[in-house]
Amino acid sequence: MKTNISIMVAGLFSVMLLTTACKKNAPDQWLQDNITVIGKVPVVASFTIQSPATANVTSGTSVPLDLRYWSDDPIDKINLRATVGTGAQQLVSTTAYQKAYSSVSRTDSLILSYPVPSGLATGTAIVLEVEVVNKNTLSKKGSLINLKVK
């Protein structure tokens, strides 16, 4: 009986010794070992029609757009895309990044111009979308602007 108890105590001591001898990793160690940080995503603060701010446009005219954005990582370019009517989305323009910091809005600002195609029927819907692309290839699409041909 005494030998059984001593064997059990020795076995229990061995198990405790083995479990405390194992190296414990930090809870997030697996995650840190298995991720690659590419960078940060840009932020589109606002994307609006510049004055006169009207969503009703005339075919063949140009619409000024005001984009406010920022990023912690370097910005590469800004893409403007348009969907006219039921057609496919098309790239309208690509603008290289130029620093234009506004201390009022605390963002970079960019005035884009969208040339409304001529010959569109009255009531044709146009959806504009802006995309800010960082040099790390991460991008953020901006809110949509809905225009209607009058």
GROMACS .gro file of C-alpha atoms in nm:
model
  150
    1MET     CA    1   0.000   0.000   0.000
    2LYS     CA    2   0.282   0.231   0.092
    3THR     CA    3   0.458   0.156  -0.236
    4ASN     CA    4   0.137   0.224  -0.432
    5ILE     CA    5   0.103   0.566  -0.269
    6SER     CA    6   0.467   0.652  -0.332
    7ILE     CA    7   0.432   0.541  -0.697
    8MET     CA    8   0.122   0.759  -0.734
    9VAL     CA    9   0.296   1.058  -0.574
   10ALA     CA   10   0.602   1.007  -0.795
   11GLY     CA   11   0.377   0.982  -1.103
   12LEU     CA   12   0.184   1.296  -1.005
   13PHE     CA   13   0.511   1.481  -0.941
   14SER     CA   14   0.642   1.371  -1.284
   15VAL     CA   15   0.325   1.495  -1.458
   16MET     CA   16   0.347   1.832  -1.279
   17LEU     CA   17   0.713   1.862  -1.368
   18LEU     CA   18   0.644   1.787  -1.735
   19THR     CA   19   0.356   2.036  -1.761
   20THR     CA   20   0.551   2.319  -1.598
   21ALA     CA   21   0.860   2.245  -1.808
   22CYS     CA   22   0.672   2.307  -2.135
   23LYS     CA   23   0.732   2.652  -2.275
   24LYS     CA   24   0.416   2.859  -2.288
   25ASN     CA   25   0.375   3.091  -2.585
   26ALA     CA   26   0.211   3.427  -2.557
   27PRO     CA   27  -0.159   3.403  -2.655
   28ASP     CA   28  -0.099   3.597  -2.977
   29GLN     CA   29   0.233   3.437  -3.065
   30TRP     CA   30   0.077   3.212  -3.331
   31LEU     CA   31  -0.086   3.513  -3.495
   32GLN     CA   32   0.239   3.713  -3.491
   33ASP     CA   33   0.426   3.423  -3.650
   34ASN     CA   34   0.170   3.373  -3.924
   35ILE     CA   35   0.082   3.721  -4.054
   36THR     CA   36   0.252   3.967  -4.282
   37VAL     CA   37   0.176   4.335  -4.234
   38ILE     CA   38   0.131   4.504  -4.572
   39GLY     CA   39   0.032   4.846  -4.443
   40LYS     CA   40  -0.270   5.058  -4.372
   41VAL     CA   41  -0.578   5.121  -4.582
   42PRO     CA   42  -0.646   5.479  -4.698
   43VAL     CA   43  -0.952   5.667  -4.572
   44VAL     CA   44  -1.203   5.852  -4.790
   45ALA     CA   45  -1.347   6.121  -4.564
   46SER     CA   46  -1.590   6.265  -4.820
   47PHE     CA   47  -1.669   6.259  -5.189
   48THR     CA   48  -1.918   6.526  -5.296
   49ILE     CA   49  -2.023   6.747  -5.583
   50GLN     CA   50  -1.854   7.086  -5.561
   51SER     CA   51  -2.066   7.397  -5.583
   52PRO     CA   52  -2.317   7.430  -5.739
   53ALA     CA   53  -2.404   7.109  -5.558
   54THR     CA   54  -2.676   6.964  -5.775
   55ALA     CA   55  -2.724   6.603  -5.875
   56ASN     CA   56  -2.911   6.708  -6.192
   57VAL     CA   57  -2.658   6.760  -6.470
   58THR     CA   58  -2.674   6.857  -6.834
   59SER     CA   59  -2.541   6.620  -7.099
   60GLY     CA   60  -2.208   6.741  -7.239
   61THR     CA   61  -2.107   6.951  -6.935
   62SER     CA   62  -1.842   6.894  -6.671
   63VAL     CA   63  -1.918   6.824  -6.303
   64PRO     CA   64  -1.661   6.935  -6.038
   65LEU     CA   65  -1.614   6.678  -5.761
   66ASP     CA   66  -1.453   6.737  -5.421
   67LEU     CA   67  -1.261   6.446  -5.268
   68ARG     CA   68  -1.125   6.456  -4.910
   69TYR     CA   69  -0.899   6.167  -4.810
   70TRP     CA   70  -0.590   6.066  -4.610
   71SER     CA   71  -0.363   5.772  -4.540
   72ASP     CA   72  -0.089   5.680  -4.296
   73ASP     CA   73   0.096   5.503  -4.579
   74PRO     CA   74   0.211   5.672  -4.904
   75ILE     CA   75  -0.064   5.718  -5.163
   76ASP     CA   76  -0.006   5.612  -5.524
   77LYS     CA   77  -0.308   5.725  -5.726
   78ILE     CA   78  -0.677   5.814  -5.730
   79ASN     CA   79  -0.912   5.639  -5.975
   80LEU     CA   80  -1.250   5.782  -6.081
   81ARG     CA   81  -1.502   5.536  -6.225
   82ALA     CA   82  -1.846   5.592  -6.374
   83THR     CA   83  -2.146   5.376  -6.453
   84VAL     CA   84  -2.372   5.540  -6.711
   85GLY     CA   85  -2.726   5.402  -6.721
   86THR     CA   86  -2.726   5.024  -6.722
   87GLY     CA   87  -2.378   5.004  -6.878
   88ALA     CA   88  -2.068   4.856  -6.721
   89GLN     CA   89  -1.851   5.057  -6.485
   90GLN     CA   90  -1.565   5.230  -6.669
   91LEU     CA   91  -1.247   5.401  -6.556
   92VAL     CA   92  -1.282   5.776  -6.628
   93SER     CA   93  -0.950   5.906  -6.496
   94THR     CA   94  -0.644   5.816  -6.293
   95THR     CA   95  -0.476   6.097  -6.103
   96ALA     CA   96  -0.129   6.065  -5.951
   97TYR     CA   97  -0.110   6.165  -5.585
   98GLN     CA   98  -0.013   6.523  -5.514
   99LYS     CA   99   0.010   6.646  -5.159
  100ALA     CA  100  -0.272   6.893  -5.088
  101TYR     CA  101  -0.320   6.897  -4.712
  102SER     CA  102  -0.602   7.111  -4.578
  103SER     CA  103  -0.557   7.221  -4.217
  104VAL     CA  104  -0.930   7.299  -4.199
  105SER     CA  105  -1.052   6.947  -4.281
  106ARG     CA  106  -0.726   6.777  -4.176
  107THR     CA  107  -0.730   6.575  -4.498
  108ASP     CA  108  -0.578   6.588  -4.843
  109SER     CA  109  -0.814   6.747  -5.092
  110LEU     CA  110  -0.852   6.691  -5.463
  111ILE     CA  111  -1.089   6.853  -5.712
  112LEU     CA  112  -1.179   6.609  -5.989
  113SER     CA  113  -1.376   6.687  -6.301
  114TYR     CA  114  -1.624   6.445  -6.454
  115PRO     CA  115  -1.717   6.514  -6.816
  116VAL     CA  116  -2.082   6.410  -6.859
  117PRO     CA  117  -2.107   6.228  -7.193
  118SER     CA  118  -2.300   6.417  -7.459
  119GLY     CA  119  -2.611   6.278  -7.621
  120LEU     CA  120  -2.750   6.109  -7.309
  121ALA     CA  121  -3.128   6.086  -7.275
  122THR     CA  122  -3.304   6.286  -7.004
  123GLY     CA  123  -3.332   6.083  -6.684
  124THR     CA  124  -3.020   5.873  -6.747
  125ALA     CA  125  -2.858   5.780  -6.415
  126ILE     CA  126  -2.484   5.817  -6.367
  127VAL     CA  127  -2.308   5.664  -6.065
  128LEU     CA  128  -1.959   5.793  -5.980
  129GLU     CA  129  -1.716   5.611  -5.753
  130VAL     CA  130  -1.369   5.714  -5.642
  131GLU     CA  131  -1.088   5.481  -5.530
  132VAL     CA  132  -0.776   5.585  -5.339
  133VAL     CA  133  -0.488   5.340  -5.392
  134ASN     CA  134  -0.182   5.327  -5.166
  135LYS     CA  135   0.165   5.229  -5.285
  136ASN     CA  136   0.125   4.913  -5.076
  137THR     CA  137  -0.166   4.821  -5.314
  138LEU     CA  138  -0.430   4.855  -5.042
  139SER     CA  139  -0.721   5.068  -5.158
  140LYS     CA  140  -1.045   5.222  -5.039
  141LYS     CA  141  -1.344   5.297  -5.257
  142GLY     CA  142  -1.534   5.613  -5.176
  143SER     CA  143  -1.901   5.674  -5.139
  144LEU     CA  144  -2.106   5.689  -5.453
  145ILE     CA  145  -2.240   6.003  -5.615
  146ASN     CA  146  -2.564   5.960  -5.808
  147LEU     CA  147  -2.623   6.203  -6.095
  148LYS     CA  148  -2.925   6.233  -6.322
  149VAL     CA  149  -2.923   6.391  -6.668
  150LYS     CA  150  -3.179   6.667  -6.704
   0.00000   0.00000   0.00000
